[in-house]
Amino acid sequence: MSSTPGTPAAPPMLRRPRLPGWALPAIAVAAVAVTALLFAVTPMQGRADFLVFAAVLYIVAQTALSAVVEGSRKAKDRFVTTMLVVCTVAAVLPLVAVLGFTIVKGLQALSPAFLTTTMRGVAEQDPDGGIYQAIVGTIQQVGLATLLAVPFGIVVAIYLVEYSSGRLGRLVSFYVDVMTGLPSIVAGLFILAFWILALGQPFSGFAGALALAILMLPTVVRATEEMLKIVPAGLREGSYALGVRKWVTVLRIVLPTALPGIVTGVMLAVARVTGETAPLLVTVFGNTALNANPFSGPQAALPLFVYQEAGLPDETAINRAWAAALVLIIIVLLLNIIARFIARFARVRG
């Protein structure tokens, strides 16, 4: 296109060529093919090694081709983007693999009878028996732990955010941090030494709930504390300007605003302790029969049942362990779904 005499010509468009749409799939196919050839002619073997080698080969080939065609800046962009995708897949893949493997193995032994019968009088090689006593025990123990830890944890968080300003607050915050990293077996040993040995109380579901409550408490405190901190200060100041007392402001304004986040934090704590086994080994003790009274006598629990059955040298017992693990995952999933509905309802009401 010719320009008008006396008028400067428009500068040319500075655009680097781009890789065609078929280039990246072709590089991936080539990387897999080369990796397969190398594994066929060399001693290299293993699925994990194959995937790692193919991924590295793809990243190198893609980056090199992009640098030649598109320039170094676009090549760096593609390299970083690909590494982010690879890291994400590497983080999610083990979770998906464990979940998928548990579903496949657990469905083999899962049945209505498995959910409604107990292991009383059932031998390890007997295909009969179920986890009814363990389901009841887990629900009671986690429920009692939640009733113990959540109110206390919320009160501590309110104190740290709304009222703490001195050495006591820093000391409480320090001990909460220490409890966050507390090994679960230590909580169980503490309840064993104090509740069972020192006070002479029996092995029971309530003793297990006490140990689980110790593990839940720091998670509840920290989650509630962070949610209270992000409540806008203007809400508090507006309430104070109207002459509302501080405790009423906290109860009627601050807590309802932070409730969805608090519920999420509570469910994180519940999900953490639902699968704990170590504290239950020394407090609950286990039971093959149904004990619906968590305050008297040994009681069963799903994590404890999985641990005990998986340690038996029998395929039937191991299949029961897989099925119980699947039920445990389903229970945690249902609890999280219920918590999401509660949080959404609270947000709508707010």
Coordinates of C-alpha atoms in Angstrom, one line a residue:
M1 CA 0.0 0.0 0.0
S2 CA 1.5 3.3 -1.1
S3 CA 1.5 6.3 1.1
T4 CA 0.5 9.8 0.1
P5 CA 3.4 12.0 -0.8
G6 CA 4.5 14.1 2.2
T7 CA 2.9 11.7 4.7
P8 CA 5.3 9.4 6.7
A9 CA 4.7 5.7 6.1
A10 CA 3.1 3.7 8.9
P11 CA 5.7 1.6 10.9
P12 CA 5.6 -2.1 10.2
M13 CA 3.8 -4.3 12.8
L14 CA 6.4 -5.8 15.2
R15 CA 4.9 -9.3 15.7
R16 CA 6.9 -12.4 16.2
P17 CA 5.7 -15.6 14.6
R18 CA 3.7 -18.0 16.8
L19 CA 3.8 -21.7 17.1
P20 CA 0.9 -23.3 15.2
G21 CA -1.9 -25.0 17.2
W22 CA -0.7 -28.5 16.2
A23 CA 2.9 -27.9 17.4
L24 CA 2.4 -28.6 21.1
P25 CA 0.4 -31.8 20.7
A26 CA 3.0 -33.0 18.1
I27 CA 5.8 -32.3 20.6
A28 CA 4.0 -34.3 23.3
V29 CA 3.5 -37.2 20.9
A30 CA 7.1 -37.0 19.9
A31 CA 8.3 -36.9 23.5
V32 CA 6.2 -40.0 24.4
A33 CA 7.5 -41.8 21.3
V34 CA 11.1 -41.0 22.0
T35 CA 10.7 -42.0 25.7
A36 CA 9.0 -45.3 24.7
L37 CA 11.9 -46.0 22.3
L38 CA 14.5 -45.3 24.9
F39 CA 12.7 -47.5 27.4
A40 CA 12.6 -50.3 24.8
V41 CA 16.3 -50.3 24.0
T42 CA 17.7 -49.4 27.4
P43 CA 17.4 -50.9 30.9
M44 CA 15.1 -48.1 32.0
Q45 CA 11.7 -49.2 33.3
G46 CA 8.8 -48.1 35.5
R47 CA 5.7 -46.1 34.9
A48 CA 6.8 -43.2 37.2
D49 CA 10.2 -43.0 35.4
F50 CA 8.5 -43.1 32.0
L51 CA 6.2 -40.2 33.0
V52 CA 9.0 -38.1 34.5
F53 CA 11.3 -38.6 31.5
A54 CA 8.6 -37.9 29.0
A55 CA 7.6 -34.7 30.8
V56 CA 11.1 -33.4 31.0
L57 CA 11.7 -34.2 27.3
Y58 CA 8.5 -32.4 26.4
I59 CA 9.4 -29.3 28.5
V60 CA 12.9 -29.1 27.0
A61 CA 11.7 -29.6 23.4
Q62 CA 8.8 -27.1 23.8
T63 CA 11.1 -24.4 25.3
A64 CA 13.8 -24.9 22.7
L65 CA 11.3 -24.7 19.8
S66 CA 9.5 -21.7 21.2
A67 CA 12.8 -19.9 21.7
V68 CA 13.7 -20.4 18.0
V69 CA 10.3 -19.5 16.6
E70 CA 8.8 -17.1 19.1
G71 CA 11.8 -15.6 20.9
S72 CA 13.2 -15.9 24.4
R73 CA 10.5 -14.0 26.2
K74 CA 7.6 -16.2 24.9
A75 CA 9.8 -19.3 25.5
K76 CA 10.2 -18.3 29.2
D77 CA 6.5 -17.7 29.5
R78 CA 5.7 -21.1 28.0
F79 CA 8.3 -22.7 30.3
V80 CA 6.9 -21.2 33.5
T81 CA 3.3 -21.9 32.5
T82 CA 4.2 -25.5 31.8
M83 CA 6.1 -25.9 35.0
L84 CA 3.1 -24.6 36.9
V85 CA 0.8 -27.1 35.2
V86 CA 3.2 -29.9 35.9
C87 CA 3.6 -29.0 39.6
T88 CA -0.2 -28.8 40.0
V89 CA -0.7 -32.2 38.4
A90 CA 2.1 -33.6 40.5
A91 CA 0.3 -32.3 43.6
V92 CA -3.2 -33.4 42.7
L93 CA -2.2 -36.8 41.1
P94 CA -1.3 -38.6 44.3
L95 CA -4.6 -37.5 45.9
V96 CA -6.6 -38.6 42.9
A97 CA -4.7 -41.9 42.8
V98 CA -5.2 -42.6 46.5
L99 CA -8.9 -41.7 46.2
G100 CA -9.4 -43.8 43.1
F101 CA -7.6 -46.8 44.5
T102 CA -9.6 -46.6 47.7
I103 CA -12.8 -46.5 45.8
V104 CA -11.9 -49.4 43.6
K105 CA -10.7 -51.6 46.5
G106 CA -13.4 -50.5 48.9
L107 CA -16.4 -51.2 46.6
Q108 CA -15.4 -54.9 46.5
A109 CA -16.4 -55.4 50.2
L110 CA -18.9 -52.6 50.6
S111 CA -22.6 -53.7 51.0
P112 CA -25.7 -52.8 53.0
A113 CA -24.9 -55.8 55.4
F114 CA -21.3 -54.4 55.9
L115 CA -22.8 -51.1 57.1
T116 CA -25.4 -52.6 59.4
T117 CA -23.6 -55.5 61.1
T118 CA -20.8 -55.7 63.7
M119 CA -17.7 -57.8 64.0
R120 CA -18.9 -59.6 67.2
G121 CA -18.1 -63.3 66.9
V122 CA -16.7 -62.9 63.4
A123 CA -13.3 -64.5 62.6
E124 CA -10.8 -62.6 60.5
Q125 CA -11.2 -65.0 57.5
D126 CA -15.0 -64.9 57.7
P127 CA -16.5 -62.7 54.9
D128 CA -19.4 -61.7 57.2
G129 CA -19.2 -58.9 59.7
G130 CA -19.3 -55.1 59.3
I131 CA -18.5 -51.7 60.7
Y132 CA -21.7 -50.6 62.3
Q133 CA -20.1 -50.4 65.7
A134 CA -17.2 -48.4 64.2
I135 CA -19.5 -45.9 62.4
V136 CA -21.5 -45.3 65.6
G137 CA -18.2 -44.9 67.6
T138 CA -16.7 -42.4 65.2
I139 CA -19.8 -40.3 65.0
Q140 CA -20.1 -40.1 68.8
Q141 CA -16.4 -39.5 69.4
V142 CA -16.0 -36.8 66.7
G143 CA -19.3 -35.2 67.8
L144 CA -18.3 -35.0 71.4
A145 CA -14.9 -33.6 70.4
T146 CA -16.6 -31.0 68.3
L147 CA -18.9 -30.0 71.2
L148 CA -15.9 -29.7 73.5
A149 CA -13.4 -27.9 71.2
V150 CA -15.5 -25.6 69.1
P151 CA -17.1 -23.4 71.8
F152 CA -13.9 -23.2 73.7
G153 CA -11.9 -22.5 70.6
I154 CA -14.2 -19.7 69.5
V155 CA -14.1 -18.1 72.9
V156 CA -10.3 -18.1 72.9
A157 CA -10.2 -16.6 69.4
I158 CA -12.6 -13.8 70.5
Y159 CA -10.4 -13.1 73.4
L160 CA -7.2 -13.0 71.3
V161 CA -8.8 -10.7 68.7
E162 CA -11.2 -8.4 70.6
Y163 CA -9.8 -8.2 74.2
S164 CA -6.2 -9.4 74.3
S165 CA -3.6 -6.6 74.5
G166 CA -0.9 -7.8 77.0
R167 CA 1.4 -10.6 78.0
L168 CA -1.4 -13.0 78.7
G169 CA -2.7 -12.8 75.1
R170 CA 0.8 -13.3 73.7
L171 CA 1.2 -16.3 76.0
V172 CA -2.1 -17.8 74.9
S173 CA -1.2 -17.3 71.3
F174 CA 2.2 -19.0 71.8
Y175 CA 0.6 -22.1 73.4
V176 CA -1.9 -22.3 70.5
D177 CA 1.0 -22.3 68.1
V178 CA 2.7 -25.0 70.1
M179 CA -0.4 -27.1 70.1
T180 CA -0.8 -26.7 66.3
G181 CA 2.3 -28.9 65.8
L182 CA 1.5 -31.3 68.6
P183 CA 1.8 -35.0 67.5
S184 CA -1.5 -36.8 67.8
I185 CA 0.0 -39.6 69.9
V186 CA 1.0 -37.1 72.5
A187 CA -2.6 -36.0 72.9
G188 CA -3.6 -39.6 73.4
L189 CA -0.8 -40.3 75.9
F190 CA -1.8 -37.2 77.9
I191 CA -5.4 -38.4 78.2
L192 CA -4.2 -41.9 79.0
A193 CA -2.0 -40.6 81.8
F194 CA -4.4 -38.0 83.2
W195 CA -7.9 -39.2 82.6
I196 CA -7.4 -43.0 82.6
L197 CA -4.4 -43.7 84.9
A198 CA -4.5 -40.7 87.3
L199 CA -8.2 -40.3 87.6
G200 CA -9.0 -44.0 87.2
Q201 CA -11.5 -43.6 84.4
P202 CA -12.1 -46.5 82.0
F203 CA -11.2 -46.7 78.3
S204 CA -14.1 -45.1 76.5
G205 CA -15.2 -43.1 73.6
F206 CA -15.3 -40.0 75.7
A207 CA -11.6 -40.5 76.5
G208 CA -10.9 -40.6 72.8
A209 CA -13.1 -37.5 72.3
L210 CA -11.0 -35.6 74.8
A211 CA -7.8 -36.5 72.9
L212 CA -9.5 -35.5 69.6
A213 CA -10.7 -32.2 71.1
I214 CA -7.1 -31.3 72.0
L215 CA -6.1 -31.8 68.4
M216 CA -9.1 -29.8 67.1
L217 CA -8.6 -26.9 69.4
P218 CA -5.7 -25.0 67.8
T219 CA -7.2 -25.4 64.3
V220 CA -10.5 -23.9 65.5
V221 CA -8.7 -21.1 67.4
R222 CA -6.5 -20.1 64.4
A223 CA -9.3 -20.3 61.8
T224 CA -11.7 -18.3 64.0
E225 CA -9.0 -15.8 64.8
E226 CA -8.2 -15.1 61.1
M227 CA -11.9 -14.8 60.2
L228 CA -12.5 -12.3 63.0
K229 CA -9.5 -10.2 61.9
I230 CA -10.9 -9.7 58.4
V231 CA -14.2 -8.4 59.6
P232 CA -14.2 -4.7 58.7
A233 CA -13.4 -2.4 61.5
G234 CA -16.2 -0.1 60.3
L235 CA -18.8 -2.5 61.4
R236 CA -17.5 -2.5 65.0
E237 CA -17.1 1.3 65.0
G238 CA -20.6 1.8 63.7
S239 CA -22.0 -0.4 66.4
Y240 CA -20.0 1.4 69.1
A241 CA -21.2 4.8 67.7
L242 CA -24.8 3.6 68.3
G243 CA -24.0 2.9 72.0
V244 CA -24.0 -0.9 71.7
R245 CA -21.8 -2.6 74.2
K246 CA -18.7 -4.5 73.0
W247 CA -19.8 -8.0 73.9
V248 CA -23.1 -7.4 72.1
T249 CA -21.2 -6.1 69.0
V250 CA -19.1 -9.2 69.0
L251 CA -22.0 -11.5 69.5
R252 CA -24.5 -9.8 67.1
I253 CA -22.2 -8.2 64.5
V254 CA -18.8 -9.7 64.3
L255 CA -19.5 -13.4 64.8
P256 CA -22.4 -13.6 62.2
T257 CA -20.2 -11.8 59.7
A258 CA -17.3 -14.2 60.2
L259 CA -19.6 -17.3 60.5
P260 CA -19.0 -18.8 57.0
G261 CA -15.3 -18.8 57.5
I262 CA -15.6 -20.1 61.0
V263 CA -17.7 -23.0 59.8
T264 CA -15.1 -23.8 57.2
G265 CA -12.3 -23.8 59.8
V266 CA -14.4 -26.0 62.1
M267 CA -14.9 -28.5 59.3
L268 CA -11.1 -28.5 58.6
A269 CA -10.6 -29.4 62.2
V270 CA -13.3 -32.1 62.1
A271 CA -11.8 -33.6 58.9
R272 CA -8.4 -33.7 60.5
V273 CA -9.4 -35.6 63.6
T274 CA -11.9 -37.9 62.0
G275 CA -9.1 -40.0 60.5
E276 CA -6.8 -40.0 63.6
T277 CA -5.8 -43.4 64.8
A278 CA -2.9 -42.9 67.3
P279 CA -4.9 -41.1 70.0
L280 CA -7.6 -43.8 69.8
L281 CA -5.2 -46.7 70.3
V282 CA -4.5 -45.7 73.9
T283 CA -7.9 -44.2 74.9
V284 CA -10.7 -46.0 73.1
F285 CA -9.0 -49.4 72.9
G286 CA -11.4 -50.8 70.3
N287 CA -14.4 -53.1 70.4
T288 CA -15.8 -55.7 68.0
A289 CA -19.4 -55.3 69.5
L290 CA -21.6 -52.3 69.5
N291 CA -21.1 -50.0 72.5
A292 CA -23.5 -47.0 72.1
N293 CA -22.5 -45.5 75.4
P294 CA -19.3 -43.4 74.8
F295 CA -18.9 -42.8 78.5
S296 CA -18.5 -46.4 79.6
G297 CA -16.3 -49.2 78.2
P298 CA -14.1 -49.6 75.2
Q299 CA -15.6 -48.4 71.9
A300 CA -14.9 -49.0 68.2
A301 CA -13.9 -46.3 65.7
L302 CA -13.4 -46.3 61.9
P303 CA -9.8 -45.3 61.9
L304 CA -9.0 -47.9 64.6
F305 CA -11.0 -50.5 62.7
V306 CA -9.0 -49.8 59.5
Y307 CA -5.7 -50.0 61.4
Q308 CA -6.6 -53.3 63.1
E309 CA -8.0 -55.0 60.0
A310 CA -5.2 -53.9 57.7
G311 CA -2.7 -55.5 60.1
L312 CA -4.2 -58.9 59.9
P313 CA -2.6 -61.5 57.5
D314 CA -5.8 -62.2 55.7
E315 CA -7.2 -60.9 52.4
T316 CA -10.8 -60.7 53.7
A317 CA -9.7 -58.5 56.6
I318 CA -7.7 -56.3 54.3
N319 CA -10.8 -55.9 52.0
R320 CA -12.8 -54.9 55.1
A321 CA -10.1 -52.3 55.9
W322 CA -10.4 -50.8 52.4
A323 CA -14.2 -50.7 52.6
A324 CA -14.0 -49.0 56.0
A325 CA -11.6 -46.4 54.7
L326 CA -14.0 -45.7 51.8
V327 CA -16.8 -45.2 54.3
L328 CA -14.6 -42.9 56.3
I329 CA -13.9 -40.7 53.2
I330 CA -17.6 -40.6 52.4
I331 CA -18.5 -39.5 56.0
V332 CA -15.9 -36.6 55.8
L333 CA -17.2 -35.6 52.4
L334 CA -20.8 -35.5 53.7
L335 CA -19.7 -33.4 56.7
N336 CA -18.0 -30.9 54.4
I337 CA -21.1 -30.7 52.1
I338 CA -23.3 -30.1 55.1
A339 CA -20.9 -27.4 56.3
R340 CA -20.9 -25.7 52.9
F341 CA -24.7 -25.5 53.0
I342 CA -24.7 -24.2 56.6
A343 CA -22.1 -21.5 55.6
R344 CA -24.1 -20.5 52.5
F345 CA -27.3 -20.3 54.5
A346 CA -25.6 -18.2 57.1
R347 CA -24.2 -15.9 54.4
V348 CA -27.7 -15.5 52.9
R349 CA -29.3 -14.8 56.2
G350 CA -26.5 -12.3 57.0

